[in-house]
mmCIF file of C-alpha atoms and ligand atoms in Angstrom:
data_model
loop_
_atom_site.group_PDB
_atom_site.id
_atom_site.type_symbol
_atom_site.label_atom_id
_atom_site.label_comp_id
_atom_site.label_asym_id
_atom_site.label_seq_id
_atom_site.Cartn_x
_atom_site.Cartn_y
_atom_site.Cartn_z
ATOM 1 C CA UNK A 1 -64.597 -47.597 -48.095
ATOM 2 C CA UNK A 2 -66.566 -50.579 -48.797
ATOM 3 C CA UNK A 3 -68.285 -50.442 -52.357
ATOM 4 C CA UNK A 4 -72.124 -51.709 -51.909
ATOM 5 C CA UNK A 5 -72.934 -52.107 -55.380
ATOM 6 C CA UNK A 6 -70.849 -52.019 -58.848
ATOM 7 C CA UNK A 7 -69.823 -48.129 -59.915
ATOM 8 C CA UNK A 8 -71.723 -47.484 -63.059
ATOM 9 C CA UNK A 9 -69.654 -45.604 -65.633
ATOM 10 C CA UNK A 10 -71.699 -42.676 -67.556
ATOM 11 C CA UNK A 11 -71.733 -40.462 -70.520
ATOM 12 C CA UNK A 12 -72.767 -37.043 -70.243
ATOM 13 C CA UNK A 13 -71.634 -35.728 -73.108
ATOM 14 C CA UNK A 14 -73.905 -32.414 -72.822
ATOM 15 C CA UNK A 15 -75.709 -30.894 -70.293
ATOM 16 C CA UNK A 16 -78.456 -32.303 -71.555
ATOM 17 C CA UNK A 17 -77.196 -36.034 -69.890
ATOM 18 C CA UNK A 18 -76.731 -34.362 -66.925
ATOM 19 C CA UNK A 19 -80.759 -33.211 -66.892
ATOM 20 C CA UNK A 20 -81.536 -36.489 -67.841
ATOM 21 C CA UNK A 21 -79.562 -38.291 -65.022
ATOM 22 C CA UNK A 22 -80.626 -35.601 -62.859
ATOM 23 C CA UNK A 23 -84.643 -36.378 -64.300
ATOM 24 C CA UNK A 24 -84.171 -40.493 -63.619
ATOM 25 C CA UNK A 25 -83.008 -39.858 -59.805
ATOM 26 C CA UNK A 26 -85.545 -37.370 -59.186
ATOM 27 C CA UNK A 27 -88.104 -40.459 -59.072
ATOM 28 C CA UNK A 28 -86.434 -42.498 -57.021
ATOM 29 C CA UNK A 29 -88.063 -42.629 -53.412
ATOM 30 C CA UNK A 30 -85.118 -43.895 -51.694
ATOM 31 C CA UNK A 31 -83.894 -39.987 -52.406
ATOM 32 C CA UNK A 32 -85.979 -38.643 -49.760
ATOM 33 C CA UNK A 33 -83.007 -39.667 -47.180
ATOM 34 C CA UNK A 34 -80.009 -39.802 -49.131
ATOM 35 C CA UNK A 35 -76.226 -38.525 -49.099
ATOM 36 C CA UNK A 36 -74.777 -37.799 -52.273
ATOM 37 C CA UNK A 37 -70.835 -36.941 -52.963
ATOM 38 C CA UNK A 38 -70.397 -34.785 -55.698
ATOM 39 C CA UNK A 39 -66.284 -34.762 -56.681
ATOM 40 C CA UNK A 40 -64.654 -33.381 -59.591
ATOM 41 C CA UNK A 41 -62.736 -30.510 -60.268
ATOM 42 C CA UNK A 42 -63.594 -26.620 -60.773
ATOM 43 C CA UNK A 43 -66.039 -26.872 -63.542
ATOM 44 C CA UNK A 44 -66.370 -30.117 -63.511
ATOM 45 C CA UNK A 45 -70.082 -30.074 -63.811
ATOM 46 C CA UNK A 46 -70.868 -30.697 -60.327
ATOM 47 C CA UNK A 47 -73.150 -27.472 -59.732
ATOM 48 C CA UNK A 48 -74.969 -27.943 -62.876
ATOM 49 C CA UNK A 49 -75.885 -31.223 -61.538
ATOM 50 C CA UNK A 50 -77.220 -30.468 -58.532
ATOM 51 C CA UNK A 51 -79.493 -27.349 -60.310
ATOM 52 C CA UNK A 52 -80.931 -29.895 -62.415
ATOM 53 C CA UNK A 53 -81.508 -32.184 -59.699
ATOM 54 C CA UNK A 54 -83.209 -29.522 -57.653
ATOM 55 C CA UNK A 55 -85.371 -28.151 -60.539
ATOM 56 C CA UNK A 56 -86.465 -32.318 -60.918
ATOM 57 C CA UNK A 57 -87.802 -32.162 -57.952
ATOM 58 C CA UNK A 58 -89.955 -29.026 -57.674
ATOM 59 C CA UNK A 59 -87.412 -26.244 -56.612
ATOM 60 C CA UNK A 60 -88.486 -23.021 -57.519
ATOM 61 C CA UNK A 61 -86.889 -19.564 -57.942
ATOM 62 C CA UNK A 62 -83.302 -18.903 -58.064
ATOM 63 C CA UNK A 63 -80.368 -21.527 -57.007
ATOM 64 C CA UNK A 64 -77.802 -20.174 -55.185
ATOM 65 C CA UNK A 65 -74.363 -21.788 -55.694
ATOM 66 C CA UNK A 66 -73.552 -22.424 -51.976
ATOM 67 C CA UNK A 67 -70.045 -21.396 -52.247
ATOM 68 C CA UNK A 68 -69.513 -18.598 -49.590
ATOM 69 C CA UNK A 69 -72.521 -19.662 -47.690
ATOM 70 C CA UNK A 70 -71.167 -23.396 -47.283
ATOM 71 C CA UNK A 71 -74.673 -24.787 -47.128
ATOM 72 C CA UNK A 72 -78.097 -23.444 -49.101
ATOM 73 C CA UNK A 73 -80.971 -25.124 -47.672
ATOM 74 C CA UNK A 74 -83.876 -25.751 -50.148
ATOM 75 C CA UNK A 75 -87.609 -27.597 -50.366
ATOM 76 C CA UNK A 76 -89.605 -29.509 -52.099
ATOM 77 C CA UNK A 77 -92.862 -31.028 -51.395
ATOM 78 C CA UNK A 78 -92.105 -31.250 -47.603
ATOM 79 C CA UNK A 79 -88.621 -32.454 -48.764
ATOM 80 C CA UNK A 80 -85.905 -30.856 -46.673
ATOM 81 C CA UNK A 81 -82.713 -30.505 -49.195
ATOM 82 C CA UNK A 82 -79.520 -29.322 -48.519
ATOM 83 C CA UNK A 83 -76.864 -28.971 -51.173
ATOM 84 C CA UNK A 84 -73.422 -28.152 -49.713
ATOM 85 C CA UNK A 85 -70.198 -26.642 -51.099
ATOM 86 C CA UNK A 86 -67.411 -27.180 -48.509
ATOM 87 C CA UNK A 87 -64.616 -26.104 -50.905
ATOM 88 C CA UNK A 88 -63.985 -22.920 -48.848
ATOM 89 C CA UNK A 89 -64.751 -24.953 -45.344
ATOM 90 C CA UNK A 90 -61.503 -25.292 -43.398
ATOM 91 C CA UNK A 91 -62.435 -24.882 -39.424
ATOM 92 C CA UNK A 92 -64.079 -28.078 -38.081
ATOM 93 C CA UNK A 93 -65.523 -25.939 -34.939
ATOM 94 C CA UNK A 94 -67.998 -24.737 -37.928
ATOM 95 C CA UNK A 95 -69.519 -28.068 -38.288
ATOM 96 C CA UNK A 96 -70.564 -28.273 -34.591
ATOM 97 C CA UNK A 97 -71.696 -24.346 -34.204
ATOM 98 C CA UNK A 98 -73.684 -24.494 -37.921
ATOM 99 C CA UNK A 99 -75.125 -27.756 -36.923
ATOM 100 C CA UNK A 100 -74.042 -29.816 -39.578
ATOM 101 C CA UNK A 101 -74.362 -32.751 -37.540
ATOM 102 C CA UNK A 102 -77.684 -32.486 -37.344
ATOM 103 C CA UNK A 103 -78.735 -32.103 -41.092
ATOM 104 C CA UNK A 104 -76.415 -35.135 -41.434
ATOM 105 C CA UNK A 105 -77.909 -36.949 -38.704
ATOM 106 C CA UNK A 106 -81.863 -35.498 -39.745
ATOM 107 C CA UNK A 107 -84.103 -36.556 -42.719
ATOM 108 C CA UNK A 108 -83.858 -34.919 -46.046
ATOM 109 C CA UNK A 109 -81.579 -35.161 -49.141
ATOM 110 C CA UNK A 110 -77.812 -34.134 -48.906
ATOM 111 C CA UNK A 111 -75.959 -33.230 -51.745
ATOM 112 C CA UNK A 112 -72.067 -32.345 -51.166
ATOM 113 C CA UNK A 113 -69.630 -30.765 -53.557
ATOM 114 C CA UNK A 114 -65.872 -31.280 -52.233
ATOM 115 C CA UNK A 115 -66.326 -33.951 -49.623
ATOM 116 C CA UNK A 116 -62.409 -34.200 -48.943
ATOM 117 C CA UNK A 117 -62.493 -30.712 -47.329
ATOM 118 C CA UNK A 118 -64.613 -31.826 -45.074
ATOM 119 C CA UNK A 119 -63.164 -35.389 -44.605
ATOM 120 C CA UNK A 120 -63.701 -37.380 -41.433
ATOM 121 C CA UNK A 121 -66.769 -34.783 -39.993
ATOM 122 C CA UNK A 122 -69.234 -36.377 -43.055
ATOM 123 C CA UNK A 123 -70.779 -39.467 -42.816
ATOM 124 C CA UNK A 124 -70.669 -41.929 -45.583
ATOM 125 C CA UNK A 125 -72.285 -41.150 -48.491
ATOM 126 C CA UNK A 126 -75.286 -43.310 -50.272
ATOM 127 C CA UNK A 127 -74.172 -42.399 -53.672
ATOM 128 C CA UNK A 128 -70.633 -41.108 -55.161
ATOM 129 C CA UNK A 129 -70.444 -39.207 -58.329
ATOM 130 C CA UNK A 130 -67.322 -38.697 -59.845
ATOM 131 C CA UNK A 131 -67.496 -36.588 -62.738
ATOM 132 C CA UNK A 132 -64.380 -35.999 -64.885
ATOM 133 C CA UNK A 133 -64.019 -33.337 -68.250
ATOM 134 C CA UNK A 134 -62.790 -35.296 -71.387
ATOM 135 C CA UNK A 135 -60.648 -33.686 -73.597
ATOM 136 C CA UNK A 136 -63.477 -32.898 -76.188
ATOM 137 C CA UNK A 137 -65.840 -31.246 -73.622
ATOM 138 C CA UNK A 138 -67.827 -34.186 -72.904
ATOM 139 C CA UNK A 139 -68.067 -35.970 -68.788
ATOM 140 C CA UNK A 140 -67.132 -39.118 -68.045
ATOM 141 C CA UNK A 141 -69.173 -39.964 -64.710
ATOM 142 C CA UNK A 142 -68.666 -42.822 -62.187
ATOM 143 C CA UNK A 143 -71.328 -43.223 -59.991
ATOM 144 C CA UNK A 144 -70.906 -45.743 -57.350
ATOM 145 C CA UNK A 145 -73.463 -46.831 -54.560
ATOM 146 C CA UNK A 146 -71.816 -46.766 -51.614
ATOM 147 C CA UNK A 147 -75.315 -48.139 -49.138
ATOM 148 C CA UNK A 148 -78.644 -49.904 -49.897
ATOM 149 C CA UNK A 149 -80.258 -46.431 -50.582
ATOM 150 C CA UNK A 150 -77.428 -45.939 -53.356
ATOM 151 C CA UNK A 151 -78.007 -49.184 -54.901
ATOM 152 C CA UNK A 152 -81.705 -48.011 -55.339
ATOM 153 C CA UNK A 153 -80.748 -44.944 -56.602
ATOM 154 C CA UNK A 154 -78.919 -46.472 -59.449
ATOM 155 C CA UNK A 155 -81.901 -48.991 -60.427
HETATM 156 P P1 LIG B 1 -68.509 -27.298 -60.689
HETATM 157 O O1 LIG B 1 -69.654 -27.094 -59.743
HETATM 158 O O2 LIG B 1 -68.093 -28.741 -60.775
HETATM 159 O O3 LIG B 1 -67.324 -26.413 -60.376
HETATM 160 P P2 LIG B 1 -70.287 -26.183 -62.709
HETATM 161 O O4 LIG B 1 -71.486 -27.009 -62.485
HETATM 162 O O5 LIG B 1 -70.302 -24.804 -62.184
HETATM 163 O O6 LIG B 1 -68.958 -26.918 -62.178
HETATM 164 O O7 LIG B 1 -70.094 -26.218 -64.294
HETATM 165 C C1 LIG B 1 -69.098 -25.523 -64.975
HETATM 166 C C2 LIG B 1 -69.472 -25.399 -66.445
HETATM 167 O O8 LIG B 1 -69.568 -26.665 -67.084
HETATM 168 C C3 LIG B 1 -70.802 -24.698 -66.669
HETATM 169 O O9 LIG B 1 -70.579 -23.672 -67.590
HETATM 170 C C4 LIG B 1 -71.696 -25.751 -67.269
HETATM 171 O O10 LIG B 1 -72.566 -25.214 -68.237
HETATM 172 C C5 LIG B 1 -70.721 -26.722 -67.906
HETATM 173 N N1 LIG B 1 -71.247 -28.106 -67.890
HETATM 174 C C6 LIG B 1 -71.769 -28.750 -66.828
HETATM 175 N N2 LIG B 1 -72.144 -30.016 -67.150
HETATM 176 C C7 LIG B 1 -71.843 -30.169 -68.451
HETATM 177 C C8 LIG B 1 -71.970 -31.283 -69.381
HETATM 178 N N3 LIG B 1 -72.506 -32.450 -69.012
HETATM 179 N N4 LIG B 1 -71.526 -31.098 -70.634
HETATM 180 C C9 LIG B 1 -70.977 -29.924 -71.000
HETATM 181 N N5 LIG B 1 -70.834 -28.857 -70.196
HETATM 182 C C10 LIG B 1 -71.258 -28.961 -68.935
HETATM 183 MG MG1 LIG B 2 -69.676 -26.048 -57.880
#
């Protein structure tokens, strides 16, 4: 896949980097119609992203973990969100009958955890974060804009 802008290595070295990432894109307007990849392995920190990200921008209540569901839809002031999980997503006739292609092809801000599963039905994303667990607990992140709208996000 083309890269549209230079990946930008992080540190989160507690959760607390991953609110304050989450905090910094949660201003950005060009977030209001973005795809972002979320990759990384079983508690890798992927979840915990997306919680933050969803509390930064108004979500109330409890967040599901969209695990058996596939997709949780959410809002936020008049922002559609929809954070999917296709790690247990294996039948392709699913994407047509749950009408993923729409949400992909509507407004609103997608987040994705394991992408690959559902490789060649997604789109390509804005933004790519790959997170990764260091030995002594802490995440290395690359995040790497992958349109226009993830060069924004990253500024
Ligand atoms: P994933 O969705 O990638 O499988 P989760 O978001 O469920 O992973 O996180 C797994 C665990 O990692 C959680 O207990 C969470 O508290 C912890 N965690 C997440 N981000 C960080 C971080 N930046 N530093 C330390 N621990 C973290
Ligand atoms: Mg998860």
């Amino acid at each position: 896949l083309p890269i549209v802008g230079s990946p930008l290595p992080l540190e989160w070295s507690s959760e607390d980097d991953t609110l304050a990432f989450a905090q910094a894109l949660a201003g950005r307007p060009a977030l209001r119609d973005a795809f972002i990849e979320l990759r990384g392995d079983l508690g890798a920190g992927k979840t915990t992203f997306v919680r933050h990200l969803l509390r930064a921008l108004g979500v109330q209540g409890r967040i599901k973990s969209p695990t058996y569901a596939v997709v949780e839809p959410h809002e936020a002031q008049g922002l559609p969100i929809w954070h999917f999980d296709f790690y247990r997503f294996s039948d392709p006739r699913e994407w047509e009958d749950a009408g993923f292609r729409e949400v992909f092809a509507g407004p609103g801000l997608k987040l994705a955890e394991w992408p690959d599963k559902a490789a060649g039905l997604l789109p390509r994303a804005d933004l790519v974060l790959r997170i990764e667990v260091r030995t002594d607990g802490s995440r290395e992140v690359t995040a790497t804009p992958q349109s226009g709208i993830g060069r924004e996000l990253l500024t």
